[in-house]
Amino acid sequence: MILLLSAALASVSPEPAFETLEPVPAPAQGEAIPACTVDRRWCALIETDETQERQVLRLYDGLPGERAPAASHLIESENSEGFWRPGAILRRAESDDVILGADMELQAMYSGGGGMSSYRTLVRFTPGAAPQEILTVPLSGSLMIRACFGEEDMKQRAGACHDEYEFAAELKAEGDAFPPRLTYASTATTFPGRVSRNEDSLAKPPLTPKDLVKAVDAECSVRRVFTFDPATKAYVPDAPLPDCGDYTVP
């Protein structure tokens, strides 16, 4: 009885939480692949506009099929070269006010290395109002920069012939308000030890085996709380986010 009562209460007033949108096979090859909630209540897809330069996020009330989207939004991000996909949704019971998370992935390859990163843009869809982009944050980054160009370099680097940069962040919803309060926590590390893309690693003293460890970058390992500001119609952090382009710009 207690379990049933708890489940009933949770279904009436659950706290908003990010739900992962699952891809649904497109009806025809070459068509944009929609992603939906588990119950298929909401679906979304991202496709290019008529200029083939901008991305359009479309929200559907149910499976797309032959129906028109409930709303569409031209994504304002300048990263048009990235790969976009619907990533997550925030919703609440008995309401058509939803927040979609559009995830953008960037990749780059260069001589002896490469990298990739991802960002999440939250777009709020409110009935009777134009969709609004309310937050964009980096979610991940992984880069390898070549640091050896010969045998002498290999000796100087103790065999660690790449500088490595790793960034991982998590965005969570808290509380029962809508839009909810968001917490953002990131961790950034470099290897071997503390390295920087703005410095020549070979200009440093030779490495030893004890130097071959990951180092946490305290400046880019942060925790922030975002609250929604009705005046600006956007999320505002309790402190500015640092510039972590070394990790999030391939």
PDB file of C-alpha atoms in Angstrom:
ATOM      1  CA  MET A   1       0.000   0.000   0.000  1.00  0.00           C
ATOM      2  CA  ILE A   2       2.794   2.411   0.931  1.00  0.00           C
ATOM      3  CA  LEU A   3       4.599   1.660  -2.330  1.00  0.00           C
ATOM      4  CA  LEU A   4       1.431   2.259  -4.340  1.00  0.00           C
ATOM      5  CA  LEU A   5       0.789   5.546  -2.536  1.00  0.00           C
ATOM      6  CA  SER A   6       4.368   6.686  -3.144  1.00  0.00           C
ATOM      7  CA  ALA A   7       4.089   5.869  -6.831  1.00  0.00           C
ATOM      8  CA  ALA A   8       0.792   7.734  -7.083  1.00  0.00           C
ATOM      9  CA  LEU A   9       2.217  10.832  -5.428  1.00  0.00           C
ATOM     10  CA  ALA A  10       5.281  10.735  -7.669  1.00  0.00           C
ATOM     11  CA  SER A  11       3.074  10.597 -10.768  1.00  0.00           C
ATOM     12  CA  VAL A  12       1.129  13.677  -9.648  1.00  0.00           C
ATOM     13  CA  SER A  13       3.992  16.045  -8.806  1.00  0.00           C
ATOM     14  CA  PRO A  14       7.351  14.605  -9.847  1.00  0.00           C
ATOM     15  CA  GLU A  15      10.419  16.778  -9.708  1.00  0.00           C
ATOM     16  CA  PRO A  16      11.634  17.647 -13.221  1.00  0.00           C
ATOM     17  CA  ALA A  17      14.568  15.526 -14.356  1.00  0.00           C
ATOM     18  CA  PHE A  18      16.398  15.208 -17.638  1.00  0.00           C
ATOM     19  CA  GLU A  19      15.073  12.276 -19.660  1.00  0.00           C
ATOM     20  CA  THR A  20      17.243  10.893 -22.431  1.00  0.00           C
ATOM     21  CA  LEU A  21      15.537  10.967 -25.819  1.00  0.00           C
ATOM     22  CA  GLU A  22      15.833   7.638 -27.625  1.00  0.00           C
ATOM     23  CA  PRO A  23      16.289   7.525 -31.436  1.00  0.00           C
ATOM     24  CA  VAL A  24      13.365   6.106 -33.406  1.00  0.00           C
ATOM     25  CA  PRO A  25      14.114   4.554 -36.824  1.00  0.00           C
ATOM     26  CA  ALA A  26      13.204   6.905 -39.653  1.00  0.00           C
ATOM     27  CA  PRO A  27      10.507   5.615 -42.052  1.00  0.00           C
ATOM     28  CA  ALA A  28      12.731   6.186 -45.090  1.00  0.00           C
ATOM     29  CA  GLN A  29      16.481   6.058 -45.640  1.00  0.00           C
ATOM     30  CA  GLY A  30      18.097   9.484 -45.631  1.00  0.00           C
ATOM     31  CA  GLU A  31      15.384  11.134 -43.539  1.00  0.00           C
ATOM     32  CA  ALA A  32      16.190  12.873 -40.264  1.00  0.00           C
ATOM     33  CA  ILE A  33      15.974  10.461 -37.324  1.00  0.00           C
ATOM     34  CA  PRO A  34      13.586  11.586 -34.571  1.00  0.00           C
ATOM     35  CA  ALA A  35      14.219  10.932 -30.887  1.00  0.00           C
ATOM     36  CA  CYS A  36      11.406  10.406 -28.391  1.00  0.00           C
ATOM     37  CA  THR A  37      10.572   9.950 -24.741  1.00  0.00           C
ATOM     38  CA  VAL A  38      10.027   6.348 -23.673  1.00  0.00           C
ATOM     39  CA  ASP A  39       6.247   6.836 -23.645  1.00  0.00           C
ATOM     40  CA  ARG A  40       6.383   8.529 -27.098  1.00  0.00           C
ATOM     41  CA  ARG A  41       4.566  11.533 -25.624  1.00  0.00           C
ATOM     42  CA  TRP A  42       7.166  13.922 -27.042  1.00  0.00           C
ATOM     43  CA  CYS A  43       9.479  13.562 -30.016  1.00  0.00           C
ATOM     44  CA  ALA A  44      12.035  15.861 -31.576  1.00  0.00           C
ATOM     45  CA  LEU A  45      14.268  15.976 -34.599  1.00  0.00           C
ATOM     46  CA  ILE A  46      16.897  18.335 -35.961  1.00  0.00           C
ATOM     47  CA  GLU A  47      17.316  19.049 -39.661  1.00  0.00           C
ATOM     48  CA  THR A  48      18.904  21.747 -41.800  1.00  0.00           C
ATOM     49  CA  ASP A  49      16.841  24.657 -43.085  1.00  0.00           C
ATOM     50  CA  GLU A  50      16.310  25.508 -46.750  1.00  0.00           C
ATOM     51  CA  THR A  51      19.724  27.218 -46.919  1.00  0.00           C
ATOM     52  CA  GLN A  52      21.429  24.019 -45.681  1.00  0.00           C
ATOM     53  CA  GLU A  53      23.375  26.216 -43.237  1.00  0.00           C
ATOM     54  CA  ARG A  54      21.217  26.470 -40.108  1.00  0.00           C
ATOM     55  CA  GLN A  55      19.764  23.800 -37.849  1.00  0.00           C
ATOM     56  CA  VAL A  56      16.048  23.618 -37.047  1.00  0.00           C
ATOM     57  CA  LEU A  57      14.851  21.903 -33.866  1.00  0.00           C
ATOM     58  CA  ARG A  58      11.323  20.544 -34.245  1.00  0.00           C
ATOM     59  CA  LEU A  59       9.103  19.407 -31.364  1.00  0.00           C
ATOM     60  CA  TYR A  60       6.315  16.887 -31.979  1.00  0.00           C
ATOM     61  CA  ASP A  61       3.366  15.951 -29.820  1.00  0.00           C
ATOM     62  CA  GLY A  62       3.781  12.218 -30.370  1.00  0.00           C
ATOM     63  CA  LEU A  63       5.517  10.375 -33.213  1.00  0.00           C
ATOM     64  CA  PRO A  64       6.225  12.634 -36.217  1.00  0.00           C
ATOM     65  CA  GLY A  65       4.581  10.462 -38.902  1.00  0.00           C
ATOM     66  CA  GLU A  66       2.457  12.681 -41.115  1.00  0.00           C
ATOM     67  CA  ARG A  67       1.697  15.270 -38.433  1.00  0.00           C
ATOM     68  CA  ALA A  68       3.089  18.786 -38.382  1.00  0.00           C
ATOM     69  CA  PRO A  69       5.470  19.771 -35.578  1.00  0.00           C
ATOM     70  CA  ALA A  70       3.944  21.417 -32.520  1.00  0.00           C
ATOM     71  CA  ALA A  71       6.722  24.025 -32.700  1.00  0.00           C
ATOM     72  CA  SER A  72       9.999  24.704 -34.492  1.00  0.00           C
ATOM     73  CA  HIS A  73      13.075  26.703 -33.544  1.00  0.00           C
ATOM     74  CA  LEU A  74      16.006  27.887 -35.661  1.00  0.00           C
ATOM     75  CA  ILE A  75      19.046  27.167 -33.501  1.00  0.00           C
ATOM     76  CA  GLU A  76      21.092  30.325 -33.039  1.00  0.00           C
ATOM     77  CA  SER A  77      24.460  28.679 -32.337  1.00  0.00           C
ATOM     78  CA  GLU A  78      27.341  29.673 -34.610  1.00  0.00           C
ATOM     79  CA  ASN A  79      28.677  26.108 -34.596  1.00  0.00           C
ATOM     80  CA  SER A  80      26.886  25.150 -37.793  1.00  0.00           C
ATOM     81  CA  GLU A  81      29.715  22.771 -38.710  1.00  0.00           C
ATOM     82  CA  GLY A  82      28.879  20.552 -35.748  1.00  0.00           C
ATOM     83  CA  PHE A  83      26.658  17.476 -35.706  1.00  0.00           C
ATOM     84  CA  TRP A  84      23.372  18.136 -33.903  1.00  0.00           C
ATOM     85  CA  ARG A  85      20.936  15.699 -32.312  1.00  0.00           C
ATOM     86  CA  PRO A  86      18.081  15.859 -29.780  1.00  0.00           C
ATOM     87  CA  GLY A  87      19.606  14.756 -26.488  1.00  0.00           C
ATOM     88  CA  ALA A  88      17.237  15.178 -23.552  1.00  0.00           C
ATOM     89  CA  ILE A  89      13.977  16.690 -22.355  1.00  0.00           C
ATOM     90  CA  LEU A  90      12.661  18.304 -19.186  1.00  0.00           C
ATOM     91  CA  ARG A  91       8.900  18.088 -18.691  1.00  0.00           C
ATOM     92  CA  ARG A  92       6.312  18.070 -15.950  1.00  0.00           C
ATOM     93  CA  ALA A  93       3.044  16.224 -15.547  1.00  0.00           C
ATOM     94  CA  GLU A  94      -0.106  17.651 -17.130  1.00  0.00           C
ATOM     95  CA  SER A  95       1.760  20.460 -18.880  1.00  0.00           C
ATOM     96  CA  ASP A  96       2.824  21.198 -22.448  1.00  0.00           C
ATOM     97  CA  ASP A  97       5.651  23.449 -21.221  1.00  0.00           C
ATOM     98  CA  VAL A  98       8.828  21.502 -22.053  1.00  0.00           C
ATOM     99  CA  ILE A  99      12.552  22.138 -22.336  1.00  0.00           C
ATOM    100  CA  LEU A 100      14.497  20.312 -25.029  1.00  0.00           C
ATOM    101  CA  GLY A 101      18.223  19.725 -24.904  1.00  0.00           C
ATOM    102  CA  ALA A 102      19.888  19.893 -28.332  1.00  0.00           C
ATOM    103  CA  ASP A 103      23.367  18.348 -28.271  1.00  0.00           C
ATOM    104  CA  MET A 104      26.068  19.512 -30.672  1.00  0.00           C
ATOM    105  CA  GLU A 105      29.256  17.551 -31.349  1.00  0.00           C
ATOM    106  CA  LEU A 106      32.442  18.989 -32.860  1.00  0.00           C
ATOM    107  CA  GLN A 107      35.343  16.986 -34.250  1.00  0.00           C
ATOM    108  CA  ALA A 108      38.734  17.951 -35.652  1.00  0.00           C
ATOM    109  CA  MET A 109      41.698  15.963 -36.947  1.00  0.00           C
ATOM    110  CA  TYR A 110      45.228  17.279 -37.296  1.00  0.00           C
ATOM    111  CA  SER A 111      48.728  15.883 -37.795  1.00  0.00           C
ATOM    112  CA  GLY A 112      49.368  13.307 -35.113  1.00  0.00           C
ATOM    113  CA  GLY A 113      46.289  14.070 -33.079  1.00  0.00           C
ATOM    114  CA  GLY A 114      42.692  15.188 -32.969  1.00  0.00           C
ATOM    115  CA  GLY A 115      39.832  16.021 -30.707  1.00  0.00           C
ATOM    116  CA  MET A 116      36.107  16.151 -30.133  1.00  0.00           C
ATOM    117  CA  SER A 117      33.757  18.033 -27.852  1.00  0.00           C
ATOM    118  CA  SER A 118      30.048  18.411 -27.170  1.00  0.00           C
ATOM    119  CA  TYR A 119      27.730  21.166 -25.999  1.00  0.00           C
ATOM    120  CA  ARG A 120      24.111  21.189 -24.840  1.00  0.00           C
ATOM    121  CA  THR A 121      21.709  23.986 -25.740  1.00  0.00           C
ATOM    122  CA  LEU A 122      18.415  24.112 -23.823  1.00  0.00           C
ATOM    123  CA  VAL A 123      15.394  25.415 -25.723  1.00  0.00           C
ATOM    124  CA  ARG A 124      12.139  26.132 -23.921  1.00  0.00           C
ATOM    125  CA  PHE A 125       8.869  25.428 -25.733  1.00  0.00           C
ATOM    126  CA  THR A 126       5.882  27.126 -24.090  1.00  0.00           C
ATOM    127  CA  PRO A 127       2.403  26.994 -25.677  1.00  0.00           C
ATOM    128  CA  GLY A 128       1.486  30.360 -27.183  1.00  0.00           C
ATOM    129  CA  ALA A 129       5.042  31.731 -27.035  1.00  0.00           C
ATOM    130  CA  ALA A 130       8.049  31.659 -29.326  1.00  0.00           C
ATOM    131  CA  PRO A 131      10.681  29.048 -28.401  1.00  0.00           C
ATOM    132  CA  GLN A 132      13.598  30.465 -26.415  1.00  0.00           C
ATOM    133  CA  GLU A 133      17.212  29.316 -26.087  1.00  0.00           C
ATOM    134  CA  ILE A 134      17.810  29.535 -22.352  1.00  0.00           C
ATOM    135  CA  LEU A 135      21.240  27.958 -21.767  1.00  0.00           C
ATOM    136  CA  THR A 136      24.289  26.563 -23.575  1.00  0.00           C
ATOM    137  CA  VAL A 137      27.055  24.725 -21.702  1.00  0.00           C
ATOM    138  CA  PRO A 138      29.945  22.425 -22.672  1.00  0.00           C
ATOM    139  CA  LEU A 139      29.428  18.779 -21.741  1.00  0.00           C
ATOM    140  CA  SER A 140      32.572  16.992 -22.878  1.00  0.00           C
ATOM    141  CA  GLY A 141      35.933  17.322 -24.536  1.00  0.00           C
ATOM    142  CA  SER A 142      38.773  14.967 -25.442  1.00  0.00           C
ATOM    143  CA  LEU A 143      41.896  16.073 -27.300  1.00  0.00           C
ATOM    144  CA  MET A 144      45.308  14.620 -28.145  1.00  0.00           C
ATOM    145  CA  ILE A 145      48.108  16.936 -29.292  1.00  0.00           C
ATOM    146  CA  ARG A 146      51.250  15.440 -30.831  1.00  0.00           C
ATOM    147  CA  ALA A 147      54.377  16.154 -28.760  1.00  0.00           C
ATOM    148  CA  CYS A 148      57.080  13.926 -30.308  1.00  0.00           C
ATOM    149  CA  PHE A 149      58.772  14.462 -33.661  1.00  0.00           C
ATOM    150  CA  GLY A 150      61.799  12.185 -33.288  1.00  0.00           C
ATOM    151  CA  GLU A 151      63.655   9.804 -30.991  1.00  0.00           C
ATOM    152  CA  GLU A 152      65.115  12.606 -28.876  1.00  0.00           C
ATOM    153  CA  ASP A 153      61.612  13.937 -28.246  1.00  0.00           C
ATOM    154  CA  MET A 154      60.476  10.465 -27.192  1.00  0.00           C
ATOM    155  CA  LYS A 155      63.287  10.310 -24.644  1.00  0.00           C
ATOM    156  CA  GLN A 156      62.530  13.799 -23.348  1.00  0.00           C
ATOM    157  CA  ARG A 157      58.861  12.913 -23.005  1.00  0.00           C
ATOM    158  CA  ALA A 158      59.526   9.530 -21.347  1.00  0.00           C
ATOM    159  CA  GLY A 159      57.502   7.899 -24.112  1.00  0.00           C
ATOM    160  CA  ALA A 160      54.400  10.066 -23.574  1.00  0.00           C
ATOM    161  CA  CYS A 161      54.206  11.454 -27.099  1.00  0.00           C
ATOM    162  CA  HIS A 162      50.846  13.217 -26.824  1.00  0.00           C
ATOM    163  CA  ASP A 163      49.479  15.917 -24.573  1.00  0.00           C
ATOM    164  CA  GLU A 164      45.994  14.827 -23.548  1.00  0.00           C
ATOM    165  CA  TYR A 165      43.086  17.016 -22.448  1.00  0.00           C
ATOM    166  CA  GLU A 166      39.897  15.574 -20.942  1.00  0.00           C
ATOM    167  CA  PHE A 167      36.730  17.431 -19.926  1.00  0.00           C
ATOM    168  CA  ALA A 168      33.480  15.960 -18.589  1.00  0.00           C
ATOM    169  CA  ALA A 169      30.451  17.782 -17.199  1.00  0.00           C
ATOM    170  CA  GLU A 170      27.031  16.833 -15.867  1.00  0.00           C
ATOM    171  CA  LEU A 171      23.885  18.956 -15.897  1.00  0.00           C
ATOM    172  CA  LYS A 172      21.105  18.033 -13.442  1.00  0.00           C
ATOM    173  CA  ALA A 173      17.687  19.459 -12.582  1.00  0.00           C
ATOM    174  CA  GLU A 174      16.684  20.067  -8.954  1.00  0.00           C
ATOM    175  CA  GLY A 175      13.541  21.181  -7.134  1.00  0.00           C
ATOM    176  CA  ASP A 176       9.913  21.185  -8.233  1.00  0.00           C
ATOM    177  CA  ALA A 177       9.804  24.611  -9.922  1.00  0.00           C
ATOM    178  CA  PHE A 178       9.690  24.929 -13.697  1.00  0.00           C
ATOM    179  CA  PRO A 179      12.043  25.810 -15.224  1.00  0.00           C
ATOM    180  CA  PRO A 180      13.884  23.997 -12.435  1.00  0.00           C
ATOM    181  CA  ARG A 181      17.128  24.949 -10.771  1.00  0.00           C
ATOM    182  CA  LEU A 182      20.093  23.339 -12.538  1.00  0.00           C
ATOM    183  CA  THR A 183      23.404  22.160 -11.132  1.00  0.00           C
ATOM    184  CA  TYR A 184      26.437  21.922 -13.381  1.00  0.00           C
ATOM    185  CA  ALA A 185      29.596  20.076 -12.351  1.00  0.00           C
ATOM    186  CA  SER A 186      32.704  19.704 -14.512  1.00  0.00           C
ATOM    187  CA  THR A 187      36.071  17.977 -14.206  1.00  0.00           C
ATOM    188  CA  ALA A 188      39.068  18.799 -16.405  1.00  0.00           C
ATOM    189  CA  THR A 189      42.381  16.939 -16.506  1.00  0.00           C
ATOM    190  CA  THR A 190      45.598  17.013 -18.521  1.00  0.00           C
ATOM    191  CA  PHE A 191      48.321  14.429 -19.157  1.00  0.00           C
ATOM    192  CA  PRO A 192      51.226  14.125 -18.627  1.00  0.00           C
ATOM    193  CA  GLY A 193      50.899  16.367 -15.608  1.00  0.00           C
ATOM    194  CA  ARG A 194      49.858  19.974 -16.137  1.00  0.00           C
ATOM    195  CA  VAL A 195      50.151  20.944 -19.808  1.00  0.00           C
ATOM    196  CA  SER A 196      48.710  23.799 -21.857  1.00  0.00           C
ATOM    197  CA  ARG A 197      47.871  24.271 -25.523  1.00  0.00           C
ATOM    198  CA  ASN A 198      49.415  27.735 -25.239  1.00  0.00           C
ATOM    199  CA  GLU A 199      52.863  26.370 -24.325  1.00  0.00           C
ATOM    200  CA  ASP A 200      55.541  24.351 -26.134  1.00  0.00           C
ATOM    201  CA  SER A 201      55.741  21.103 -24.189  1.00  0.00           C
ATOM    202  CA  LEU A 202      59.184  20.330 -25.631  1.00  0.00           C
ATOM    203  CA  ALA A 203      60.543  23.554 -24.119  1.00  0.00           C
ATOM    204  CA  LYS A 204      59.959  22.137 -20.639  1.00  0.00           C
ATOM    205  CA  PRO A 205      62.444  19.989 -18.670  1.00  0.00           C
ATOM    206  CA  PRO A 206      62.572  16.264 -19.550  1.00  0.00           C
ATOM    207  CA  LEU A 207      59.822  14.109 -18.077  1.00  0.00           C
ATOM    208  CA  THR A 208      60.390  11.250 -15.665  1.00  0.00           C
ATOM    209  CA  PRO A 209      58.107   8.267 -14.954  1.00  0.00           C
ATOM    210  CA  LYS A 210      56.660  10.058 -11.913  1.00  0.00           C
ATOM    211  CA  ASP A 211      55.483  12.876 -14.212  1.00  0.00           C
ATOM    212  CA  LEU A 212      53.280  10.495 -16.217  1.00  0.00           C
ATOM    213  CA  VAL A 213      50.108  11.166 -14.244  1.00  0.00           C
ATOM    214  CA  LYS A 214      46.874  13.045 -14.838  1.00  0.00           C
ATOM    215  CA  ALA A 215      46.626  16.513 -13.322  1.00  0.00           C
ATOM    216  CA  VAL A 216      43.312  18.103 -12.366  1.00  0.00           C
ATOM    217  CA  ASP A 217      42.781  21.617 -13.703  1.00  0.00           C
ATOM    218  CA  ALA A 218      41.113  23.345 -10.748  1.00  0.00           C
ATOM    219  CA  GLU A 219      40.083  26.359 -12.832  1.00  0.00           C
ATOM    220  CA  CYS A 220      37.966  24.238 -15.177  1.00  0.00           C
ATOM    221  CA  SER A 221      36.778  21.747 -12.543  1.00  0.00           C
ATOM    222  CA  VAL A 222      33.830  23.672 -11.151  1.00  0.00           C
ATOM    223  CA  ARG A 223      30.334  23.453  -9.704  1.00  0.00           C
ATOM    224  CA  ARG A 224      27.720  26.033 -10.628  1.00  0.00           C
ATOM    225  CA  VAL A 225      24.034  26.514  -9.836  1.00  0.00           C
ATOM    226  CA  PHE A 226      21.840  27.978 -12.580  1.00  0.00           C
ATOM    227  CA  THR A 227      18.515  29.642 -11.807  1.00  0.00           C
ATOM    228  CA  PHE A 228      16.004  30.795 -14.394  1.00  0.00           C
ATOM    229  CA  ASP A 229      15.615  34.568 -14.709  1.00  0.00           C
ATOM    230  CA  PRO A 230      12.097  35.450 -15.974  1.00  0.00           C
ATOM    231  CA  ALA A 231      13.261  38.940 -16.965  1.00  0.00           C
ATOM    232  CA  THR A 232      15.908  37.731 -19.405  1.00  0.00           C
ATOM    233  CA  LYS A 233      14.166  34.407 -20.116  1.00  0.00           C
ATOM    234  CA  ALA A 234      17.460  32.590 -19.605  1.00  0.00           C
ATOM    235  CA  TYR A 235      19.425  30.697 -16.982  1.00  0.00           C
ATOM    236  CA  VAL A 236      21.904  32.657 -14.872  1.00  0.00           C
ATOM    237  CA  PRO A 237      24.833  31.015 -12.986  1.00  0.00           C
ATOM    238  CA  ASP A 238      25.744  31.823  -9.402  1.00  0.00           C
ATOM    239  CA  ALA A 239      29.246  32.609 -10.737  1.00  0.00           C
ATOM    240  CA  PRO A 240      30.597  32.979 -14.290  1.00  0.00           C
ATOM    241  CA  LEU A 241      31.818  29.853 -16.054  1.00  0.00           C
ATOM    242  CA  PRO A 242      35.560  29.879 -16.811  1.00  0.00           C
ATOM    243  CA  ASP A 243      36.922  29.835 -20.353  1.00  0.00           C
ATOM    244  CA  CYS A 244      37.878  26.196 -20.896  1.00  0.00           C
ATOM    245  CA  GLY A 245      38.492  26.311 -24.633  1.00  0.00           C
ATOM    246  CA  ASP A 246      41.673  24.235 -24.224  1.00  0.00           C
ATOM    247  CA  TYR A 247      39.333  21.312 -23.533  1.00  0.00           C
ATOM    248  CA  THR A 248      36.157  22.177 -25.436  1.00  0.00           C
ATOM    249  CA  VAL A 249      37.417  23.624 -28.743  1.00  0.00           C
ATOM    250  CA  PRO A 250      39.031  20.876 -30.876  1.00  0.00           C
TER     251      PRO A 250
END
